[in-house]
């Protein structure tokens, strides 16, 4: 007998084909839709890309950055004060300066740095931040900012946006660590500086033990001002404690024996000495001189404050200091306000030579 077979009618074959096509459509329709959506999202919008929204990683509002910089300096200062008053410094050496002096590190430096760095980084994640102390990448402490701006800043500063890639933030979580370990509290500051294309435009200097904060923004405003008068003929010159003897010799040869040399700690403190600061423990000076290599986080904030008030901070030979690239300034510095800065440099030609002798 012939084997039995199954014979489909033409109608059955048509139904079977339609079912197959339906299954194939179901499988491929999702894939094609996804590819189409990807293509559409990849195309630029008509008329070009939309401008970045305010506060995005691509744009930075300098007024907001000033506000969070003030907050960061204060928050860091709280850590500095807490550690010092609790006498839990855990002091150790972290190396030596070019002059052979021991550089010290304390818990105050590290805890202040942790607080300041993470606050600034969380508020403006697209901005380059340079700090004196190492930041542990495994440390993911969350420090938030509610984006509130103090009324004083709102009244004096207008919003101003710049590209995030043009901004570098320099933070000094504890300036005058040597004096901090010696309990010379008046010299200690925390500082934040904002540079745009290498030029210092925002400076914040905070004194943790008196809660005094000076801030200023170039072409914006400030909460501090210059003094009413300065002595150009026999200026009071503020210098590092370790440099006082050498600078004294040069200064008195130039300005006479009545020239006063003020030895002090901390670059932030020395800049404040040039300003009208209502602080009982703040000395006053007419000129600030540093004759050796110095790190940029030590001087950037003070440079910005002086620039905002019409003053100057340059290398010893009068060159502007750029706050990009390396973290050090090789040429020493001279700072003044409401004085003939160029004439000061010309009167002190031996400072560059003194700088090389001290290096």
Short mmCIF file of N, CA and C in Angstrom, two decimals, residues 5-6 19 38 47 76 85 93 102 128 140 144 157 164 199 206 215 218 224 231 242 262 306 328:
data_model
loop_
_atom_site.label_atom_id
_atom_site.label_comp_id
_atom_site.label_asym_id
_atom_site.label_seq_id
_atom_site.Cartn_x
_atom_site.Cartn_y
_atom_site.Cartn_z
N UNK A 5 -0.34 10.22 3.45
CA UNK A 5 0.23 11.59 3.58
C UNK A 5 -0.82 12.59 4.04
N UNK A 6 -0.32 13.72 4.41
CA UNK A 6 -1.22 14.80 4.85
C UNK A 6 -1.27 15.82 3.73
N UNK A 19 0.24 33.52 9.49
CA UNK A 19 0.70 33.39 10.88
C UNK A 19 2.22 33.57 10.98
N UNK A 38 17.14 55.61 18.17
CA UNK A 38 18.55 55.94 18.37
C UNK A 38 19.03 56.93 17.31
N UNK A 47 18.62 73.94 13.92
CA UNK A 47 19.18 75.20 14.35
C UNK A 47 20.43 75.03 15.20
N UNK A 76 35.69 74.35 56.05
CA UNK A 76 37.04 73.89 56.32
C UNK A 76 37.60 74.49 57.59
N UNK A 85 41.55 73.12 68.86
CA UNK A 85 41.00 73.28 70.21
C UNK A 85 40.90 71.95 70.95
N UNK A 93 55.58 64.95 59.60
CA UNK A 93 56.30 65.61 58.50
C UNK A 93 55.85 65.03 57.18
N UNK A 102 61.24 71.79 57.33
CA UNK A 102 60.30 70.67 57.36
C UNK A 102 58.87 71.15 57.14
N UNK A 128 37.85 71.96 37.35
CA UNK A 128 39.13 71.46 37.84
C UNK A 128 39.41 72.06 39.22
N UNK A 140 34.29 58.98 49.25
CA UNK A 140 33.15 59.54 48.53
C UNK A 140 32.18 60.23 49.48
N UNK A 144 26.69 68.29 50.52
CA UNK A 144 25.77 68.95 49.60
C UNK A 144 25.73 70.46 49.83
N UNK A 157 26.96 91.28 43.76
CA UNK A 157 27.49 90.54 42.62
C UNK A 157 26.35 90.14 41.69
N UNK A 164 32.95 76.05 31.83
CA UNK A 164 33.55 75.28 32.92
C UNK A 164 35.01 74.94 32.66
N UNK A 199 43.67 83.61 35.13
CA UNK A 199 43.66 84.88 35.87
C UNK A 199 42.80 84.75 37.12
N UNK A 206 39.55 83.13 54.87
CA UNK A 206 38.77 82.95 56.10
C UNK A 206 39.70 82.69 57.28
N UNK A 215 36.13 88.38 51.10
CA UNK A 215 35.93 87.84 49.76
C UNK A 215 35.85 88.97 48.75
N UNK A 218 36.71 90.03 40.95
CA UNK A 218 37.17 91.02 39.99
C UNK A 218 36.00 91.45 39.09
N UNK A 224 35.38 93.68 51.54
CA UNK A 224 36.57 94.23 52.17
C UNK A 224 37.08 95.37 51.30
N UNK A 231 52.23 104.07 53.14
CA UNK A 231 53.48 104.80 53.19
C UNK A 231 54.44 104.26 52.13
N UNK A 242 60.86 83.34 58.31
CA UNK A 242 62.20 82.83 58.02
C UNK A 242 63.00 83.73 57.08
N UNK A 262 58.00 93.32 59.13
CA UNK A 262 57.05 92.60 59.98
C UNK A 262 57.12 91.11 59.62
N UNK A 306 43.28 91.26 45.87
CA UNK A 306 43.99 92.50 45.55
C UNK A 306 43.60 93.03 44.18
N UNK A 328 53.37 75.64 41.21
CA UNK A 328 54.31 76.50 41.91
C UNK A 328 54.63 77.78 41.16
#
